[in-house]
Amino acid sequence: MTPNQPELAAVKADIEAYYSRKVLRYGATPLGVDWSCVPTQELRFVQLLKLFGRRQPFSVNDVGCGYGALLKFMSARLRAMKIDYWGVDLSRAMIDEAKRLSGSYQLAQFSVASSSPRVADYCVASGIFNVKLQHTDAVWTEFVKATLADMHANSRVGFAVNFLSPPAHGMGTTPELYTAAAPFWQHYCEHTFKASTTLIDSYGMREYTLLVRHAQF
C-alpha cells in the first residue's frame, strides 16, 4: 500500500499536533519529546553520533529535532569540533523552544519543516518513528520510507535513525507504537539506497540504531 499525499499530510498533521501538545505541557524536557528521562535520551544520542567520522568541520541535519537537545549534547561531547547544525521539526512550538535555547550556538539554525532544507554531511533522526498514533502499520511504513529517502538525498556521507524492536514473545504490544525487526529496515536501506549499514542493538534498550553510509564511504 502506498498512501496518497492527503494521507501523508494527515500523518504529519497528527505528528505535529501530538508533539506540540507534549512540549506545551512539559516544556523543553525529555517528557516534552515523549522520552522518559535524560540518561536514556542521551544514550540514544551516543549511538547516533557513531555515524560521524573524523572529518571536521562537518554539517548535520537533525530531522525531528524537537527542542534541540541533540545540539546541546553534541556541543558538550564534541566540543573541539566545529559543527554546522540545522534542526527541523513539524511542530512550531518545538522550534520556538529550540530557538530560545540555542542563542549561544553560532552555527545553529532551525526551521518548521518535514524535511531537510539543505544537503549536509550527515542527517540524523532520534525516535521520530516510534509513535504512529492511530495510523496503520502500512501507512506508517510508507511515511518512514519517505523520510528515509529524504534523509538519504540530503546527506553527503550518510544518515542515522533508530527504531523500537518488536516485543519479546509473550509480551503485550502498545497499539500507538511502531515496532519493526531490525533486518527489515537494514535490508531496505542497503537495497534501496545501495548503501552500507551498521546495526547497533546492544545498548540495553528494546530498540536499535541504524547507521547508513553512502556506498563511497
PDB file of N, CA, C and O in Angstrom, residues 120-176:
ATOM      1  N   ALA A 120      23.568  18.173   3.774  1.00  0.00           N
ATOM      2  CA  ALA A 120      24.618  18.275   4.793  1.00  0.00           C
ATOM      3  C   ALA A 120      25.471  17.013   4.738  1.00  0.00           C
ATOM      4  O   ALA A 120      25.144  16.049   4.032  1.00  0.00           O
ATOM      5  N   ASP A 121      26.552  16.990   5.492  1.00  0.00           N
ATOM      6  CA  ASP A 121      27.363  15.775   5.554  1.00  0.00           C
ATOM      7  C   ASP A 121      26.550  14.609   6.107  1.00  0.00           C
ATOM      8  O   ASP A 121      26.612  13.491   5.592  1.00  0.00           O
ATOM      9  N   TYR A 122      25.763  14.892   7.165  1.00  0.00           N
ATOM     10  CA  TYR A 122      25.005  13.828   7.828  1.00  0.00           C
ATOM     11  C   TYR A 122      23.568  14.282   8.085  1.00  0.00           C
ATOM     12  O   TYR A 122      23.305  15.478   8.280  1.00  0.00           O
ATOM     13  N   CYS A 123      22.674  13.314   8.144  1.00  0.00           N
ATOM     14  CA  CYS A 123      21.319  13.527   8.658  1.00  0.00           C
ATOM     15  C   CYS A 123      21.091  12.534   9.795  1.00  0.00           C
ATOM     16  O   CYS A 123      21.492  11.372   9.693  1.00  0.00           O
ATOM     17  N   VAL A 124      20.450  12.979  10.859  1.00  0.00           N
ATOM     18  CA  VAL A 124      20.129  12.089  11.968  1.00  0.00           C
ATOM     19  C   VAL A 124      18.679  12.313  12.389  1.00  0.00           C
ATOM     20  O   VAL A 124      18.117  13.397  12.189  1.00  0.00           O
ATOM     21  N   ALA A 125      18.081  11.269  12.975  1.00  0.00           N
ATOM     22  CA  ALA A 125      16.720  11.382  13.499  1.00  0.00           C
ATOM     23  C   ALA A 125      16.601  10.463  14.707  1.00  0.00           C
ATOM     24  O   ALA A 125      16.891   9.269  14.602  1.00  0.00           O
ATOM     25  N   SER A 126      16.203  11.013  15.831  1.00  0.00           N
ATOM     26  CA  SER A 126      16.122  10.239  17.071  1.00  0.00           C
ATOM     27  C   SER A 126      14.669  10.046  17.494  1.00  0.00           C
ATOM     28  O   SER A 126      13.996  11.003  17.898  1.00  0.00           O
ATOM     29  N   GLY A 127      14.176   8.820  17.369  1.00  0.00           N
ATOM     30  CA  GLY A 127      12.871   8.470  17.905  1.00  0.00           C
ATOM     31  C   GLY A 127      11.665   8.957  17.135  1.00  0.00           C
ATOM     32  O   GLY A 127      10.540   8.833  17.611  1.00  0.00           O
ATOM     33  N   ILE A 128      11.866   9.468  15.934  1.00  0.00           N
ATOM     34  CA  ILE A 128      10.733  10.077  15.242  1.00  0.00           C
ATOM     35  C   ILE A 128       9.773   9.055  14.636  1.00  0.00           C
ATOM     36  O   ILE A 128       8.681   9.422  14.212  1.00  0.00           O
ATOM     37  N   PHE A 129      10.174   7.780  14.605  1.00  0.00           N
ATOM     38  CA  PHE A 129       9.302   6.760  14.022  1.00  0.00           C
ATOM     39  C   PHE A 129       8.566   5.921  15.067  1.00  0.00           C
ATOM     40  O   PHE A 129       7.821   5.012  14.715  1.00  0.00           O
ATOM     41  N   ASN A 130       8.756   6.216  16.327  1.00  0.00           N
ATOM     42  CA  ASN A 130       8.264   5.322  17.373  1.00  0.00           C
ATOM     43  C   ASN A 130       6.760   5.400  17.605  1.00  0.00           C
ATOM     44  O   ASN A 130       6.121   4.392  17.905  1.00  0.00           O
ATOM     45  N   VAL A 131       6.191   6.591  17.528  1.00  0.00           N
ATOM     46  CA  VAL A 131       4.784   6.789  17.882  1.00  0.00           C
ATOM     47  C   VAL A 131       3.967   6.980  16.610  1.00  0.00           C
ATOM     48  O   VAL A 131       4.004   8.050  15.992  1.00  0.00           O
ATOM     49  N   LYS A 132       3.238   5.963  16.214  1.00  0.00           N
ATOM     50  CA  LYS A 132       2.454   6.044  14.977  1.00  0.00           C
ATOM     51  C   LYS A 132       1.020   6.492  15.214  1.00  0.00           C
ATOM     52  O   LYS A 132       0.229   6.609  14.273  1.00  0.00           O
ATOM     53  N   LEU A 133       0.676   6.709  16.486  1.00  0.00           N
ATOM     54  CA  LEU A 133      -0.662   7.171  16.840  1.00  0.00           C
ATOM     55  C   LEU A 133      -1.707   6.183  16.332  1.00  0.00           C
ATOM     56  O   LEU A 133      -1.553   4.989  16.494  1.00  0.00           O
ATOM     57  N   GLN A 134      -2.740   6.690  15.641  1.00  0.00           N
ATOM     58  CA  GLN A 134      -3.805   5.788  15.200  1.00  0.00           C
ATOM     59  C   GLN A 134      -3.578   5.237  13.797  1.00  0.00           C
ATOM     60  O   GLN A 134      -4.423   4.505  13.277  1.00  0.00           O
ATOM     61  N   HIS A 135      -2.461   5.547  13.187  1.00  0.00           N
ATOM     62  CA  HIS A 135      -2.224   5.149  11.799  1.00  0.00           C
ATOM     63  C   HIS A 135      -1.864   3.665  11.699  1.00  0.00           C
ATOM     64  O   HIS A 135      -1.270   3.086  12.614  1.00  0.00           O
ATOM     65  N   THR A 136      -2.206   3.063  10.585  1.00  0.00           N
ATOM     66  CA  THR A 136      -1.901   1.649  10.375  1.00  0.00           C
ATOM     67  C   THR A 136      -0.411   1.472  10.143  1.00  0.00           C
ATOM     68  O   THR A 136       0.301   2.406   9.743  1.00  0.00           O
ATOM     69  N   ASP A 137       0.064   0.253  10.364  1.00  0.00           N
ATOM     70  CA  ASP A 137       1.469  -0.044  10.089  1.00  0.00           C
ATOM     71  C   ASP A 137       1.806   0.210   8.622  1.00  0.00           C
ATOM     72  O   ASP A 137       2.911   0.664   8.303  1.00  0.00           O
ATOM     73  N   ALA A 138       0.874  -0.086   7.738  1.00  0.00           N
ATOM     74  CA  ALA A 138       1.135   0.085   6.301  1.00  0.00           C
ATOM     75  C   ALA A 138       1.358   1.546   5.946  1.00  0.00           C
ATOM     76  O   ALA A 138       2.315   1.892   5.233  1.00  0.00           O
ATOM     77  N   VAL A 139       0.491   2.415   6.434  1.00  0.00           N
ATOM     78  CA  VAL A 139       0.644   3.851   6.161  1.00  0.00           C
ATOM     79  C   VAL A 139       1.908   4.377   6.823  1.00  0.00           C
ATOM     80  O   VAL A 139       2.679   5.141   6.226  1.00  0.00           O
ATOM     81  N   TRP A 140       2.144   3.960   8.074  1.00  0.00           N
ATOM     82  CA  TRP A 140       3.332   4.447   8.794  1.00  0.00           C
ATOM     83  C   TRP A 140       4.615   3.989   8.112  1.00  0.00           C
ATOM     84  O   TRP A 140       5.589   4.744   8.034  1.00  0.00           O
ATOM     85  N   THR A 141       4.631   2.767   7.616  1.00  0.00           N
ATOM     86  CA  THR A 141       5.816   2.260   6.922  1.00  0.00           C
ATOM     87  C   THR A 141       6.139   3.121   5.712  1.00  0.00           C
ATOM     88  O   THR A 141       7.316   3.432   5.446  1.00  0.00           O
ATOM     89  N   GLU A 142       5.123   3.534   4.986  1.00  0.00           N
ATOM     90  CA  GLU A 142       5.366   4.393   3.830  1.00  0.00           C
ATOM     91  C   GLU A 142       5.845   5.777   4.250  1.00  0.00           C
ATOM     92  O   GLU A 142       6.670   6.395   3.567  1.00  0.00           O
ATOM     93  N   PHE A 143       5.364   6.257   5.374  1.00  0.00           N
ATOM     94  CA  PHE A 143       5.872   7.524   5.920  1.00  0.00           C
ATOM     95  C   PHE A 143       7.352   7.392   6.268  1.00  0.00           C
ATOM     96  O   PHE A 143       8.158   8.281   5.974  1.00  0.00           O
ATOM     97  N   VAL A 144       7.723   6.278   6.892  1.00  0.00           N
ATOM     98  CA  VAL A 144       9.134   6.043   7.222  1.00  0.00           C
ATOM     99  C   VAL A 144       9.972   6.000   5.951  1.00  0.00           C
ATOM    100  O   VAL A 144      11.044   6.619   5.880  1.00  0.00           O
ATOM    101  N   LYS A 145       9.503   5.288   4.943  1.00  0.00           N
ATOM    102  CA  LYS A 145      10.250   5.190   3.685  1.00  0.00           C
ATOM    103  C   LYS A 145      10.470   6.567   3.061  1.00  0.00           C
ATOM    104  O   LYS A 145      11.568   6.875   2.576  1.00  0.00           O
ATOM    105  N   ALA A 146       9.436   7.399   3.074  1.00  0.00           N
ATOM    106  CA  ALA A 146       9.568   8.741   2.502  1.00  0.00           C
ATOM    107  C   ALA A 146      10.573   9.567   3.284  1.00  0.00           C
ATOM    108  O   ALA A 146      11.377  10.317   2.703  1.00  0.00           O
ATOM    109  N   THR A 147      10.572   9.418   4.604  1.00  0.00           N
ATOM    110  CA  THR A 147      11.507  10.166   5.444  1.00  0.00           C
ATOM    111  C   THR A 147      12.943   9.700   5.223  1.00  0.00           C
ATOM    112  O   THR A 147      13.870  10.511   5.121  1.00  0.00           O
ATOM    113  N   LEU A 148      13.133   8.396   5.133  1.00  0.00           N
ATOM    114  CA  LEU A 148      14.478   7.866   4.886  1.00  0.00           C
ATOM    115  C   LEU A 148      15.005   8.319   3.526  1.00  0.00           C
ATOM    116  O   LEU A 148      16.190   8.636   3.384  1.00  0.00           O
ATOM    117  N   ALA A 149      14.131   8.342   2.534  1.00  0.00           N
ATOM    118  CA  ALA A 149      14.550   8.795   1.196  1.00  0.00           C
ATOM    119  C   ALA A 149      15.012  10.245   1.245  1.00  0.00           C
ATOM    120  O   ALA A 149      16.012  10.614   0.605  1.00  0.00           O
ATOM    121  N   ASP A 150      14.310  11.060   2.001  1.00  0.00           N
ATOM    122  CA  ASP A 150      14.700  12.460   2.141  1.00  0.00           C
ATOM    123  C   ASP A 150      16.044  12.583   2.852  1.00  0.00           C
ATOM    124  O   ASP A 150      16.912  13.366   2.442  1.00  0.00           O
ATOM    125  N   MET A 151      16.234  11.797   3.908  1.00  0.00           N
ATOM    126  CA  MET A 151      17.495  11.853   4.641  1.00  0.00           C
ATOM    127  C   MET A 151      18.649  11.373   3.777  1.00  0.00           C
ATOM    128  O   MET A 151      19.756  11.939   3.832  1.00  0.00           O
ATOM    129  N   HIS A 152      18.409  10.344   2.983  1.00  0.00           N
ATOM    130  CA  HIS A 152      19.444   9.855   2.065  1.00  0.00           C
ATOM    131  C   HIS A 152      19.805  10.926   1.043  1.00  0.00           C
ATOM    132  O   HIS A 152      20.991  11.184   0.790  1.00  0.00           O
ATOM    133  N   ALA A 153      18.796  11.568   0.474  1.00  0.00           N
ATOM    134  CA  ALA A 153      19.031  12.572  -0.569  1.00  0.00           C
ATOM    135  C   ALA A 153      19.732  13.809  -0.017  1.00  0.00           C
ATOM    136  O   ALA A 153      20.438  14.503  -0.761  1.00  0.00           O
ATOM    137  N   ASN A 154      19.543  14.088   1.273  1.00  0.00           N
ATOM    138  CA  ASN A 154      20.092  15.308   1.851  1.00  0.00           C
ATOM    139  C   ASN A 154      21.302  15.078   2.744  1.00  0.00           C
ATOM    140  O   ASN A 154      21.628  15.911   3.585  1.00  0.00           O
ATOM    141  N   SER A 155      21.980  13.946   2.534  1.00  0.00           N
ATOM    142  CA  SER A 155      23.230  13.687   3.262  1.00  0.00           C
ATOM    143  C   SER A 155      24.321  13.284   2.290  1.00  0.00           C
ATOM    144  O   SER A 155      24.092  12.467   1.399  1.00  0.00           O
ATOM    145  N   ARG A 156      25.492  13.888   2.441  1.00  0.00           N
ATOM    146  CA  ARG A 156      26.614  13.551   1.569  1.00  0.00           C
ATOM    147  C   ARG A 156      27.286  12.249   1.989  1.00  0.00           C
ATOM    148  O   ARG A 156      27.703  11.455   1.144  1.00  0.00           O
ATOM    149  N   VAL A 157      27.390  12.015   3.304  1.00  0.00           N
ATOM    150  CA  VAL A 157      28.084  10.837   3.819  1.00  0.00           C
ATOM    151  C   VAL A 157      27.107   9.745   4.234  1.00  0.00           C
ATOM    152  O   VAL A 157      27.291   8.572   3.902  1.00  0.00           O
ATOM    153  N   GLY A 158      26.068  10.105   4.961  1.00  0.00           N
ATOM    154  CA  GLY A 158      25.097   9.107   5.392  1.00  0.00           C
ATOM    155  C   GLY A 158      24.141   9.638   6.428  1.00  0.00           C
ATOM    156  O   GLY A 158      24.157  10.824   6.771  1.00  0.00           O
ATOM    157  N   PHE A 159      23.300   8.733   6.943  1.00  0.00           N
ATOM    158  CA  PHE A 159      22.316   9.133   7.937  1.00  0.00           C
ATOM    159  C   PHE A 159      22.183   8.059   9.007  1.00  0.00           C
ATOM    160  O   PHE A 159      22.598   6.906   8.819  1.00  0.00           O
ATOM    161  N   ALA A 160      21.592   8.453  10.146  1.00  0.00           N
ATOM    162  CA  ALA A 160      21.398   7.533  11.275  1.00  0.00           C
ATOM    163  C   ALA A 160      19.997   7.707  11.838  1.00  0.00           C
ATOM    164  O   ALA A 160      19.521   8.837  12.012  1.00  0.00           O
ATOM    165  N   VAL A 161      19.351   6.578  12.130  1.00  0.00           N
ATOM    166  CA  VAL A 161      17.992   6.578  12.683  1.00  0.00           C
ATOM    167  C   VAL A 161      17.879   5.455  13.708  1.00  0.00           C
ATOM    168  O   VAL A 161      18.711   4.542  13.741  1.00  0.00           O
ATOM    169  N   ASN A 162      16.832   5.511  14.521  1.00  0.00           N
ATOM    170  CA  ASN A 162      16.586   4.410  15.444  1.00  0.00           C
ATOM    171  C   ASN A 162      15.126   3.964  15.391  1.00  0.00           C
ATOM    172  O   ASN A 162      14.243   4.720  14.989  1.00  0.00           O
ATOM    173  N   PHE A 163      14.897   2.716  15.795  1.00  0.00           N
ATOM    174  CA  PHE A 163      13.572   2.099  15.770  1.00  0.00           C
ATOM    175  C   PHE A 163      13.365   1.295  17.046  1.00  0.00           C
ATOM    176  O   PHE A 163      14.329   0.767  17.623  1.00  0.00           O
ATOM    177  N   LEU A 164      12.108   1.140  17.446  1.00  0.00           N
ATOM    178  CA  LEU A 164      11.769   0.224  18.525  1.00  0.00           C
ATOM    179  C   LEU A 164      11.759  -1.199  17.992  1.00  0.00           C
ATOM    180  O   LEU A 164      11.243  -1.464  16.902  1.00  0.00           O
ATOM    181  N   SER A 165      12.308  -2.125  18.774  1.00  0.00           N
ATOM    182  CA  SER A 165      12.274  -3.537  18.400  1.00  0.00           C
ATOM    183  C   SER A 165      10.923  -4.135  18.789  1.00  0.00           C
ATOM    184  O   SER A 165      10.264  -3.673  19.732  1.00  0.00           O
ATOM    185  N   PRO A 166      10.485  -5.171  18.092  1.00  0.00           N
ATOM    186  CA  PRO A 166       9.243  -5.851  18.478  1.00  0.00           C
ATOM    187  C   PRO A 166       9.357  -6.423  19.885  1.00  0.00           C
ATOM    188  O   PRO A 166      10.447  -6.783  20.332  1.00  0.00           O
ATOM    189  N   PRO A 167       8.252  -6.506  20.610  1.00  0.00           N
ATOM    190  CA  PRO A 167       8.299  -7.070  21.964  1.00  0.00           C
ATOM    191  C   PRO A 167       8.669  -8.543  21.934  1.00  0.00           C
ATOM    192  O   PRO A 167       8.432  -9.240  20.942  1.00  0.00           O
ATOM    193  N   ALA A 168       9.267  -8.998  23.007  1.00  0.00           N
ATOM    194  CA  ALA A 168       9.615 -10.412  23.117  1.00  0.00           C
ATOM    195  C   ALA A 168       8.360 -11.258  23.122  1.00  0.00           C
ATOM    196  O   ALA A 168       7.256 -10.777  23.435  1.00  0.00           O
ATOM    197  N   HIS A 169       8.511 -12.524  22.774  1.00  0.00           N
ATOM    198  CA  HIS A 169       7.366 -13.437  22.706  1.00  0.00           C
ATOM    199  C   HIS A 169       6.633 -13.467  24.042  1.00  0.00           C
ATOM    200  O   HIS A 169       7.230 -13.615  25.101  1.00  0.00           O
ATOM    201  N   GLY A 170       5.312 -13.295  23.971  1.00  0.00           N
ATOM    202  CA  GLY A 170       4.505 -13.332  25.176  1.00  0.00           C
ATOM    203  C   GLY A 170       4.268 -11.982  25.816  1.00  0.00           C
ATOM    204  O   GLY A 170       3.415 -11.849  26.689  1.00  0.00           O
ATOM    205  N   MET A 171       4.998 -10.958  25.364  1.00  0.00           N
ATOM    206  CA  MET A 171       4.809  -9.613  25.900  1.00  0.00           C
ATOM    207  C   MET A 171       3.766  -8.878  25.073  1.00  0.00           C
ATOM    208  O   MET A 171       3.648  -9.078  23.860  1.00  0.00           O
ATOM    209  N   GLY A 172       3.008  -8.033  25.728  1.00  0.00           N
ATOM    210  CA  GLY A 172       1.967  -7.288  25.040  1.00  0.00           C
ATOM    211  C   GLY A 172       2.521  -6.169  24.178  1.00  0.00           C
ATOM    212  O   GLY A 172       3.693  -5.798  24.290  1.00  0.00           O
ATOM    213  N   THR A 173       1.681  -5.646  23.315  1.00  0.00           N
ATOM    214  CA  THR A 173       2.065  -4.544  22.444  1.00  0.00           C
ATOM    215  C   THR A 173       1.252  -3.304  22.788  1.00  0.00           C
ATOM    216  O   THR A 173       0.168  -3.384  23.366  1.00  0.00           O
ATOM    217  N   THR A 174       1.782  -2.161  22.439  1.00  0.00           N
ATOM    218  CA  THR A 174       1.075  -0.890  22.596  1.00  0.00           C
ATOM    219  C   THR A 174       0.643  -0.429  21.210  1.00  0.00           C
ATOM    220  O   THR A 174       1.502  -0.160  20.352  1.00  0.00           O
ATOM    221  N   PRO A 175      -0.656  -0.332  20.942  1.00  0.00           N
ATOM    222  CA  PRO A 175      -1.129  -0.048  19.583  1.00  0.00           C
ATOM    223  C   PRO A 175      -0.566   1.227  18.974  1.00  0.00           C
ATOM    224  O   PRO A 175      -0.385   1.307  17.759  1.00  0.00           O
ATOM    225  N   GLU A 176      -0.290   2.230  19.811  1.00  0.00           N
ATOM    226  CA  GLU A 176       0.175   3.513  19.274  1.00  0.00           C
ATOM    227  C   GLU A 176       1.645   3.504  18.878  1.00  0.00           C
ATOM    228  O   GLU A 176       2.123   4.441  18.245  1.00  0.00           O
TER     229      GLU A 176
END
